[in-house]
């Protein structure tokens, strides 16, 4: 490996990101919903765990139709979460502890209560009419169908039903890729771009360390509003949106121009990170790193997102061969100089430990934290939290309410963080009612209990994070020899050629049976079972089902 490959130096490359879903993290107000003061009160937890940055899901003023992803003011704090003073105090305290703070930014749509939309819908001639995507009803056919039912095209909402809602007052439809309370902005309008960039500057000027951009690959839509093609694989049990393929509603070429503009703006500040939420196949995903060729000397420049989120470990079958292939294909697809990243959970996905089981969740922790690239952890995964069953009368998520029973409700993975063995697990005051039910078993699964247990999931995460931090090879080195040997996923992490850093072998048994594999001479540094550390290895090594072993090679 050449020295140039050993080049991770930025905090967002060498560090680990932890996602906080603020409603569910820590409530100080006693209303059963988490708040900014709660996050501030838990900063020492992030330090003890060993993460470097927190990404906070939206806390802007919002009617909360989609729990904050419907923003009514890009430059404020919803009273439910606190005040701007609370935010300023949180940012300052985090920085004092060496923690970076990344905000969730929602550029694709606003709330229907945002003053921009209120103006836009007020009349067809309003100056902000074109800030959103308004269309006439489709022409009437022979059958008399009212205009309000003649959708402009076949585009569907991600939360069920058509992506168009009729506005009776102005006799047009507006587009919403999500809820009808979340109208899509018109990113082809330069005034919209300017307004959003100004809002980004508001936070960057305050000193936030970056943004996670919501649904970045959906920003721009086809300018001719063409119908999406039918999905031949659609089945009735699927979400409505799966009826068509998103040819004209996602990943449009013009989106890359917008991302490049965002990046240019971020680069006028020092050391900030631009992360994109992007669900796309690998070849399309890596294009979001950008790749402008500098006309002067033909050097390719990465002018896109620093980290287009890579969700493929969530979407790929939990099998050694499939995961090895994803890692190799991803590494091979990265443009020169692009830094990889991996995500195993978030507020939109069933919990890791529910998807693959408690045993494999330990191997997953080692996988995520030992791969080359920035890992993003979802709150509670470090405790092995699982999905919480939600009774029909407890449902909060609009995605579930709109398409009940299709299994896409996101409440199960948003249950309150478990802090201590005390009423409400310390998430909120003892007599408050948490907005979602607690996970059962919280009496022992909580962070305080697990931090005292030498074999807990929390101890495993903390140990992995510590090793990742102290070894250059693990946070900045290369990756080699990624392959499956039966059910065992194996790869090496490789340090500098001059031998000044240690090389590591990672062995992960993703199957259900014990396996024996070969390993070069070295010493066990950590196992996911948190035993056997210090043992010498040379040749055969036994890996239990769901076990991960980290070996420092001689
Ligand atoms: C993103 C968010 C999700 C939200 C949606 C609409 O996918 O992660 O929670 O509902 O965008 O903003």
Coordinates of C-alpha atoms and ligand atoms in Angstrom, one line a residue:
X1 CA 0.0 0.0 0.0
X2 CA 1.3 3.4 -0.8
X3 CA 1.4 6.2 1.7
X4 CA -1.1 8.1 -0.3
X5 CA -3.7 5.5 0.6
X6 CA -3.0 6.0 4.3
X7 CA -4.5 9.4 4.2
X8 CA -7.5 9.6 6.5
X9 CA -6.9 12.7 8.5
X10 CA -10.2 14.6 8.8
X11 CA -12.3 14.1 11.9
X12 CA -15.2 12.8 9.8
X13 CA -12.9 10.1 8.3
X14 CA -11.2 8.9 11.5
X15 CA -14.2 9.5 13.8
X16 CA -17.4 7.6 14.5
X17 CA -20.8 9.2 14.1
X18 CA -23.7 8.5 16.6
X19 CA -27.3 9.3 15.5
X20 CA -29.5 10.8 18.2
X21 CA -33.2 10.7 17.5
X22 CA -34.1 13.6 19.9
X23 CA -37.7 12.6 20.7
X24 CA -36.4 9.3 22.1
X25 CA -33.0 10.1 23.7
X26 CA -33.5 12.0 27.0
X27 CA -36.4 14.0 28.3
X28 CA -35.8 16.7 30.8
X29 CA -39.2 18.5 30.5
X30 CA -41.4 15.7 31.8
X31 CA -43.6 15.5 28.7
X32 CA -42.4 12.1 27.6
X33 CA -40.6 13.5 24.6
X34 CA -36.8 14.0 24.5
X35 CA -35.3 17.4 24.2
X36 CA -32.0 19.4 23.6
X37 CA -31.3 19.8 27.3
X38 CA -31.5 16.0 27.5
X39 CA -28.9 15.6 24.9
X40 CA -26.7 18.1 26.6
X41 CA -27.1 16.2 29.9
X42 CA -25.8 13.1 28.2
X43 CA -22.6 14.4 26.5
X44 CA -20.4 12.4 28.9
X45 CA -22.1 9.3 27.7
X46 CA -20.9 9.9 24.2
X47 CA -17.4 10.5 25.5
X48 CA -17.5 7.3 27.7
X49 CA -18.7 5.3 24.8
X50 CA -16.0 6.7 22.6
X51 CA -17.8 8.3 19.6
X52 CA -16.6 11.5 18.0
X53 CA -19.7 13.2 16.6
X54 CA -23.4 13.2 17.1
X55 CA -25.9 13.7 14.3
X56 CA -29.2 15.0 15.7
X57 CA -32.4 14.3 13.8
X58 CA -34.6 17.4 13.2
X59 CA -35.5 19.7 16.1
X60 CA -36.7 22.7 14.0
X61 CA -40.2 24.2 14.5
X62 CA -42.6 21.7 13.0
X63 CA -46.2 20.6 13.2
X64 CA -44.6 17.1 13.7
X65 CA -46.7 15.4 11.0
X66 CA -43.5 13.5 10.3
X67 CA -41.9 14.1 13.7
X68 CA -39.8 17.0 12.6
X69 CA -39.1 16.0 9.0
X70 CA -41.8 18.6 8.2
X71 CA -39.9 21.8 8.8
X72 CA -41.8 25.0 9.3
X73 CA -38.7 27.2 10.0
X74 CA -35.2 26.2 9.0
X75 CA -33.6 28.5 11.5
X76 CA -35.4 27.8 14.7
X77 CA -35.9 25.3 17.5
X78 CA -39.3 23.8 18.2
X79 CA -40.5 24.6 21.8
X80 CA -41.0 20.8 22.2
X81 CA -37.3 20.4 22.1
X82 CA -36.3 23.6 23.8
X83 CA -35.0 27.0 22.7
X84 CA -32.2 28.4 20.6
X85 CA -30.3 29.1 23.8
X86 CA -30.5 25.4 24.6
X87 CA -29.1 24.6 21.2
X88 CA -26.3 27.1 21.6
X89 CA -25.4 25.7 25.0
X90 CA -25.5 22.2 23.7
X91 CA -23.2 23.0 20.8
X92 CA -20.7 24.8 23.0
X93 CA -20.7 22.1 25.6
X94 CA -20.2 19.4 23.0
X95 CA -17.3 21.3 21.4
X96 CA -15.7 21.7 24.8
X97 CA -15.8 18.0 25.2
X98 CA -14.3 17.5 21.8
X99 CA -17.5 16.2 20.2
X100 CA -18.7 17.3 16.8
X101 CA -22.4 18.2 16.1
X102 CA -24.0 17.3 12.8
X103 CA -27.6 18.6 12.1
X104 CA -30.2 16.9 10.0
X105 CA -31.2 19.2 7.2
X106 CA -34.4 18.6 5.1
X107 CA -34.0 20.3 1.8
X108 CA -36.4 18.3 -0.3
X109 CA -39.6 19.5 1.3
X110 CA -41.0 21.9 4.0
X111 CA -44.0 21.6 6.2
X112 CA -47.3 22.8 4.6
X113 CA -47.2 25.3 7.5
X114 CA -43.9 26.8 6.4
X115 CA -44.6 30.5 5.5
X116 CA -43.1 29.8 2.1
X117 CA -45.8 27.3 1.3
X118 CA -48.5 29.3 2.9
X119 CA -47.6 32.1 0.5
X120 CA -47.1 29.7 -2.4
X121 CA -50.6 28.3 -2.1
X122 CA -52.3 31.7 -1.5
X123 CA -52.7 32.4 -5.2
X124 CA -51.4 31.3 -8.6
X125 CA -49.6 34.6 -9.0
X126 CA -47.9 34.7 -5.7
X127 CA -44.2 35.4 -6.0
X128 CA -43.5 32.1 -4.2
X129 CA -45.9 30.0 -6.3
X130 CA -42.9 28.5 -8.2
X131 CA -41.1 27.6 -5.0
X132 CA -43.1 24.4 -5.0
X133 CA -44.2 22.1 -7.7
X134 CA -47.7 23.0 -8.8
X135 CA -49.4 21.3 -11.8
X136 CA -52.8 21.5 -13.5
X137 CA -55.1 18.5 -13.4
X138 CA -54.7 16.1 -16.3
X139 CA -57.1 16.9 -19.2
X140 CA -60.6 15.5 -18.9
X141 CA -61.3 12.4 -20.8
X142 CA -64.6 11.0 -22.1
X143 CA -65.7 9.9 -18.6
X144 CA -66.5 12.8 -16.5
X145 CA -63.9 12.7 -13.7
X146 CA -63.6 15.8 -11.4
X147 CA -60.3 17.7 -11.8
X148 CA -59.4 17.0 -8.2
X149 CA -59.1 13.3 -9.2
X150 CA -57.2 13.8 -12.4
X151 CA -53.6 13.5 -11.2
X152 CA -51.0 15.2 -13.3
X153 CA -49.1 12.0 -13.6
X154 CA -48.6 8.6 -11.9
X155 CA -46.0 9.7 -9.3
X156 CA -46.6 8.1 -5.8
X157 CA -45.9 9.2 -2.3
X158 CA -43.4 7.3 -0.2
X159 CA -46.0 7.2 2.5
X160 CA -48.8 5.8 0.4
X161 CA -51.2 7.1 -2.2
X162 CA -50.5 9.6 -5.0
X163 CA -47.7 12.2 -4.6
X164 CA -50.3 14.9 -5.6
X165 CA -52.8 16.8 -3.5
X166 CA -55.4 19.0 -5.0
X167 CA -55.6 22.6 -3.7
X168 CA -59.3 23.6 -4.0
X169 CA -58.6 27.3 -3.7
X170 CA -56.2 27.6 -6.6
X171 CA -57.4 24.6 -8.6
X172 CA -54.0 23.0 -9.0
X173 CA -52.2 20.0 -7.5
X174 CA -48.9 20.3 -5.6
X175 CA -46.3 17.6 -5.3
X176 CA -45.3 15.8 -2.1
X177 CA -42.9 12.9 -2.2
X178 CA -43.9 12.1 1.4
X179 CA -47.0 13.3 3.4
X180 CA -49.3 15.9 1.9
X181 CA -48.2 18.0 4.8
X182 CA -44.6 17.9 3.3
X183 CA -44.8 19.7 -0.1
X184 CA -41.7 19.3 -2.2
X185 CA -39.6 22.4 -3.0
X186 CA -38.8 23.3 -6.6
X187 CA -35.1 23.0 -6.7
X188 CA -35.0 24.3 -10.3
X189 CA -35.9 27.7 -8.9
X190 CA -32.7 29.7 -8.0
X191 CA -34.6 31.6 -5.3
X192 CA -35.3 28.3 -3.5
X193 CA -31.6 27.3 -3.7
X194 CA -30.6 30.7 -2.3
X195 CA -33.1 30.5 0.6
X196 CA -31.9 27.0 1.6
X197 CA -28.2 27.9 1.3
X198 CA -28.9 30.9 3.5
X199 CA -30.5 28.6 6.1
X200 CA -27.4 26.3 5.9
X201 CA -25.2 29.3 6.5
X202 CA -27.3 30.2 9.6
X203 CA -26.2 27.0 11.3
X204 CA -22.7 26.9 9.8
X205 CA -22.1 30.4 11.2
X206 CA -23.1 29.1 14.6
X207 CA -20.4 26.5 14.3
X208 CA -22.2 23.3 13.6
X209 CA -19.9 20.7 12.1
X210 CA -21.9 19.5 9.2
X211 CA -25.3 18.3 7.8
X212 CA -26.9 15.0 7.1
X213 CA -29.0 15.9 4.1
X214 CA -32.4 14.2 4.1
X215 CA -33.4 12.3 0.9
X216 CA -30.6 14.0 -1.1
X217 CA -31.1 11.8 -4.2
X218 CA -34.8 12.9 -4.5
X219 CA -34.2 16.7 -4.7
X220 CA -34.8 17.3 -8.3
X221 CA -37.7 15.9 -10.4
X222 CA -38.1 15.4 -14.1
X223 CA -38.7 18.8 -15.7
X224 CA -41.4 17.2 -18.1
X225 CA -43.1 15.4 -15.2
X226 CA -43.1 12.2 -17.2
X227 CA -44.9 9.1 -15.8
X228 CA -42.7 6.7 -14.0
X229 CA -42.6 3.2 -15.6
X230 CA -44.6 0.4 -14.0
X231 CA -42.6 -1.9 -11.7
X232 CA -43.1 -5.4 -13.2
X233 CA -42.2 -6.9 -9.8
X234 CA -44.8 -5.1 -7.8
X235 CA -46.9 -7.2 -5.4
X236 CA -50.0 -6.0 -3.5
X237 CA -48.3 -6.5 -0.1
X238 CA -45.7 -3.9 -1.1
X239 CA -45.9 -0.2 -0.4
X240 CA -47.8 1.9 -2.9
X241 CA -44.6 3.6 -4.1
X242 CA -43.3 0.2 -5.3
X243 CA -46.0 0.2 -8.1
X244 CA -43.7 2.2 -10.3
X245 CA -39.9 2.6 -10.8
X246 CA -38.6 6.0 -9.8
X247 CA -37.0 6.8 -13.2
X248 CA -38.3 10.4 -13.2
X249 CA -38.5 11.2 -9.5
X250 CA -35.1 10.1 -8.1
X251 CA -31.4 10.5 -8.9
X252 CA -31.9 13.0 -11.7
X253 CA -28.7 14.3 -13.3
X254 CA -29.4 17.8 -12.1
X255 CA -29.3 16.7 -8.5
X256 CA -25.5 16.4 -8.8
X257 CA -25.3 20.1 -9.7
X258 CA -27.2 21.0 -6.5
X259 CA -25.0 18.8 -4.4
X260 CA -21.9 20.4 -5.9
X261 CA -23.3 23.8 -4.9
X262 CA -23.9 22.6 -1.4
X263 CA -20.4 21.3 -1.2
X264 CA -19.0 24.6 -2.6
X265 CA -20.8 26.4 0.2
X266 CA -19.6 24.0 2.9
X267 CA -16.1 24.4 1.6
X268 CA -16.1 28.1 2.4
X269 CA -16.1 27.0 6.1
X270 CA -13.3 24.9 7.5
X271 CA -13.6 21.3 8.4
X272 CA -17.4 20.7 7.9
X273 CA -18.9 17.5 6.6
X274 CA -21.7 17.0 4.1
X275 CA -23.5 13.7 4.4
X276 CA -26.2 12.6 2.1
X277 CA -29.1 10.2 2.8
X278 CA -29.0 8.2 -0.5
X279 CA -30.6 4.8 -1.1
X280 CA -29.2 3.8 -4.5
X281 CA -27.2 0.8 -6.0
X282 CA -23.5 1.2 -5.5
X283 CA -22.5 2.4 -9.0
X284 CA -25.1 5.3 -8.7
X285 CA -24.4 5.9 -5.0
X286 CA -20.7 6.6 -5.4
X287 CA -21.5 9.2 -8.1
X288 CA -22.6 11.4 -5.2
X289 CA -19.0 11.9 -4.1
X290 CA -18.8 14.1 -7.2
X291 CA -16.1 13.9 -9.7
X292 CA -15.5 17.2 -11.5
X293 CA -12.5 17.2 -13.7
X294 CA -10.5 20.4 -13.2
X295 CA -10.2 21.9 -16.7
X296 CA -6.7 23.4 -16.0
X297 CA -4.8 20.2 -15.1
X298 CA -7.4 17.5 -15.6
X299 CA -7.2 16.5 -12.0
X300 CA -10.4 14.9 -10.8
X301 CA -11.9 16.8 -7.8
X302 CA -14.5 15.3 -5.5
X303 CA -17.1 18.0 -5.4
X304 CA -20.1 16.1 -4.0
X305 CA -21.0 14.8 -0.6
X306 CA -18.1 13.9 1.7
X307 CA -20.1 10.9 2.8
X308 CA -23.0 9.6 0.7
X309 CA -24.5 7.2 3.3
X310 CA -23.9 3.6 2.3
X311 CA -26.9 1.5 3.5
X312 CA -25.9 -1.6 1.7
X313 CA -25.0 -3.5 4.9
X314 CA -28.6 -3.0 5.9
X315 CA -30.0 -4.1 2.6
X316 CA -27.8 -7.1 1.9
X317 CA -28.5 -10.6 3.1
X318 CA -26.6 -11.3 6.3
X319 CA -24.4 -13.9 4.7
X320 CA -20.6 -13.8 4.6
X321 CA -20.4 -14.2 0.8
X322 CA -22.9 -11.4 0.1
X323 CA -21.3 -9.0 2.5
X324 CA -17.8 -9.7 1.3
X325 CA -19.0 -9.0 -2.2
X326 CA -20.6 -5.7 -1.2
X327 CA -17.4 -4.5 0.5
X328 CA -15.3 -5.4 -2.4
X329 CA -17.6 -3.9 -5.0
X330 CA -17.9 -0.7 -2.9
X331 CA -14.2 -0.3 -2.4
X332 CA -13.6 -0.9 -6.1
X333 CA -16.3 1.6 -7.1
X334 CA -15.1 4.5 -4.9
X335 CA -13.6 7.3 -7.0
X336 CA -10.0 8.2 -6.2
X337 CA -9.7 10.0 -2.9
X338 CA -13.3 9.1 -1.8
X339 CA -13.7 8.0 1.8
X340 CA -16.0 5.0 2.4
X341 CA -18.7 4.8 5.1
X342 CA -21.1 2.3 6.5
X343 CA -24.4 2.4 8.3
X344 CA -26.2 -0.5 10.1
X345 CA -29.2 1.2 11.6
X346 CA -31.3 4.4 11.7
X347 CA -34.7 5.7 12.6
X348 CA -36.2 4.4 9.4
X349 CA -35.0 0.8 9.6
X350 CA -36.0 -2.1 11.8
X351 CA -33.4 -2.5 14.6
X352 CA -30.2 -4.3 13.9
X353 CA -30.6 -6.8 16.7
X354 CA -34.2 -7.6 15.5
X355 CA -33.1 -8.0 11.9
X356 CA -30.2 -10.4 12.5
X357 CA -30.6 -11.6 16.1
X358 CA -28.8 -10.8 19.3
X359 CA -25.9 -13.1 18.6
X360 CA -25.1 -11.8 15.1
X361 CA -25.6 -8.2 16.3
X362 CA -22.3 -8.6 18.2
X363 CA -20.5 -9.7 15.0
X364 CA -22.2 -6.8 13.3
X365 CA -20.7 -4.4 15.8
X366 CA -17.2 -5.6 15.1
X367 CA -17.9 -5.5 11.3
X368 CA -19.1 -1.9 11.4
X369 CA -16.3 -0.6 13.6
X370 CA -13.5 -2.6 12.0
X371 CA -14.3 -1.8 8.3
X372 CA -12.4 0.9 6.5
X373 CA -14.5 4.0 6.5
X374 CA -16.7 6.1 8.8
X375 CA -19.2 4.1 10.8
X376 CA -22.6 5.6 11.8
X377 CA -24.2 4.1 14.9
X378 CA -27.9 4.4 15.7
X379 CA -28.7 5.2 19.4
X380 CA -29.4 2.2 21.4
X381 CA -27.8 -0.3 19.0
X382 CA -24.8 -0.1 21.4
X383 CA -27.2 -1.7 24.0
X384 CA -28.4 -4.3 21.6
X385 CA -31.9 -2.7 21.6
X386 CA -34.5 -4.5 19.6
X387 CA -37.7 -3.3 17.9
X388 CA -40.5 -2.7 20.4
X389 CA -44.0 -4.1 19.4
X390 CA -46.5 -1.3 18.9
X391 CA -50.2 -2.0 19.5
X392 CA -52.5 -0.4 17.0
X393 CA -53.6 2.3 19.4
X394 CA -50.0 3.2 20.2
X395 CA -49.0 3.9 16.5
X396 CA -47.4 7.3 16.0
X397 CA -45.7 7.0 12.7
X398 CA -47.6 8.5 9.7
X399 CA -46.0 5.9 7.4
X400 CA -47.8 3.2 9.4
X401 CA -51.0 5.1 9.8
X402 CA -51.2 5.6 6.0
X403 CA -50.3 2.0 5.0
X404 CA -51.2 0.0 8.1
X405 CA -50.0 -3.5 8.4
X406 CA -47.5 -3.4 5.5
X407 CA -44.6 -3.6 8.0
X408 CA -43.2 -0.2 7.3
X409 CA -44.1 1.5 10.5
X410 CA -41.0 3.0 12.2
X411 CA -42.2 3.3 15.8
X412 CA -40.6 0.0 16.8
X413 CA -37.0 1.3 16.2
X414 CA -37.7 4.7 17.8
X415 CA -38.5 3.6 21.4
X416 CA -36.9 5.5 24.2
X417 CA -33.2 5.2 25.1
X418 CA -32.6 3.0 28.2
X419 CA -30.4 4.7 30.7
X420 CA -30.9 3.3 34.2
X421 CA -32.8 0.7 36.2
X422 CA -35.4 3.2 37.5
X423 CA -38.9 4.2 36.4
X424 CA -39.1 4.9 32.7
X425 CA -35.5 3.7 32.5
X426 CA -34.4 7.3 33.2
X427 CA -35.6 8.5 29.8
X428 CA -38.2 10.8 31.3
X429 CA -39.5 11.7 34.8
X430 CA -40.9 8.8 36.8
X431 CA -44.6 9.9 36.4
X432 CA -44.4 10.9 32.7
X433 CA -45.7 8.8 29.9
X434 CA -43.0 8.2 27.2
X435 CA -44.2 9.0 23.7
X436 CA -43.5 5.4 22.7
X437 CA -43.4 2.3 25.0
X438 CA -40.1 1.2 26.5
X439 CA -38.4 -2.0 25.3
X440 CA -39.1 -4.8 27.7
X441 CA -36.1 -6.0 29.7
X442 CA -35.0 -2.4 30.2
X443 CA -34.3 -3.2 33.9
X444 CA -31.1 -4.9 32.8
X445 CA -30.6 -3.7 29.2
X446 CA -30.0 -0.1 30.2
X447 CA -26.7 1.7 29.8
X448 CA -25.8 2.0 33.5
X449 CA -26.3 -1.8 34.1
X450 CA -24.4 -2.7 30.9
X451 CA -21.5 -0.4 31.6
X452 CA -20.9 -2.5 34.8
X453 CA -21.1 -5.8 33.0
X454 CA -17.7 -6.8 31.5
X455 CA -19.4 -9.0 28.8
X456 CA -22.3 -6.6 27.8
X457 CA -23.0 -5.3 24.3
X458 CA -22.1 -1.8 25.6
X459 CA -18.7 -3.0 26.8
X460 CA -18.1 -4.6 23.4
X461 CA -18.9 -1.3 21.6
X462 CA -16.8 0.7 24.0
X463 CA -13.9 -1.8 23.5
X464 CA -14.2 -1.7 19.7
X465 CA -14.4 2.1 19.7
X466 CA -11.4 2.3 21.9
X467 CA -9.3 0.1 19.7
X468 CA -10.5 1.9 16.6
X469 CA -9.4 5.2 18.2
X470 CA -5.9 4.1 19.4
X471 CA -4.8 2.2 16.3
X472 CA -4.0 4.2 13.2
X473 CA -4.6 1.1 11.1
X474 CA -8.1 0.8 12.3
X475 CA -9.3 4.4 11.8
X476 CA -7.1 5.3 8.8
X477 CA -5.5 2.2 7.3
X478 CA -6.3 0.2 4.2
X479 CA -8.4 -2.9 3.9
X480 CA -7.3 -6.1 2.1
X481 CA -8.2 -9.7 1.4
X482 CA -11.9 -9.3 1.9
X483 CA -13.5 -12.7 1.4
X484 CA -15.9 -15.3 2.7
X485 CA -14.6 -18.7 3.9
X486 CA -17.7 -20.6 4.3
X487 CA -19.8 -18.6 6.8
X488 CA -16.8 -16.7 8.0
X489 CA -16.3 -13.2 6.7
X490 CA -12.7 -12.2 6.8
X491 CA -10.6 -9.2 6.0
X492 CA -7.3 -7.6 7.0
X493 CA -6.7 -4.0 8.0
X494 CA -3.3 -2.9 6.8
X495 CA -1.1 -0.1 8.2
X496 CA 1.9 1.7 6.8
X497 CA 4.4 -0.2 4.7
X498 CA 7.2 1.0 7.0
X499 CA 5.9 -1.3 9.7
X500 CA 5.3 1.5 12.1
X501 CA 1.7 0.4 12.6
X502 CA 0.1 -3.0 13.4
X503 CA -1.8 -5.0 10.9
X504 CA -5.0 -6.8 12.0
X505 CA -7.0 -9.8 10.9
X506 CA -10.8 -9.7 11.4
X507 CA -12.8 -13.0 11.4
X508 CA -16.6 -12.9 11.7
X509 CA -18.7 -16.0 11.8
X510 CA -22.0 -15.0 10.3
X511 CA -23.4 -18.5 10.3
X512 CA -25.1 -20.7 12.8
X513 CA -22.3 -23.3 13.2
X514 CA -18.9 -23.2 14.8
X515 CA -16.2 -22.8 12.1
X516 CA -12.4 -23.4 11.9
X517 CA -10.3 -21.2 9.7
X518 CA -6.7 -20.4 9.1
X519 CA -5.0 -17.3 10.5
X520 CA -1.5 -16.0 10.3
X521 CA 0.6 -15.6 13.4
X522 CA -0.7 -13.1 15.9
X523 CA -2.4 -12.3 19.2
X524 CA -6.2 -12.1 19.9
X525 CA -6.9 -8.4 20.8
X526 CA -10.7 -8.7 21.2
X527 CA -13.5 -11.2 20.6
X528 CA -17.1 -10.3 20.5
X529 CA -17.7 -12.7 23.4
X530 CA -15.2 -10.7 25.3
X531 CA -13.0 -13.6 26.3
X532 CA -9.8 -15.2 25.1
X533 CA -8.0 -11.9 24.8
X534 CA -4.2 -12.3 24.7
X535 CA -4.3 -15.8 23.2
X536 CA -1.6 -16.6 20.6
X537 CA -2.8 -17.6 17.1
X538 CA -0.8 -19.5 14.5
X539 CA -2.8 -21.6 12.0
X540 CA -6.2 -23.1 12.9
X541 CA -8.6 -20.9 14.9
X542 CA -12.1 -21.7 16.0
X543 CA -14.8 -19.1 15.5
X544 CA -18.1 -19.7 17.3
X545 CA -21.4 -18.9 15.5
X546 CA -22.0 -15.2 15.7
X547 CA -18.5 -14.6 17.1
X548 CA -16.0 -12.0 15.8
X549 CA -12.3 -12.2 16.5
X550 CA -9.8 -9.4 16.1
X551 CA -6.2 -10.5 15.8
X552 CA -3.1 -8.2 15.8
X553 CA -0.8 -9.8 13.3
X554 CA 2.9 -10.3 14.1
Ligands
LIG1 C1 -36.0 10.6 5.3 C2 -36.0 10.5 6.8 C3 -37.3 10.0 7.2 C4 -38.4 10.9 6.8 C5 -38.3 11.2 5.3 C6 -39.1 12.4 4.9 O1 -36.0 9.4 4.7 O2 -34.9 9.7 7.3 O3 -37.4 9.7 8.6 O4 -39.7 10.5 7.1 O5 -37.0 11.4 4.9 O6 -38.5 13.5 5.3

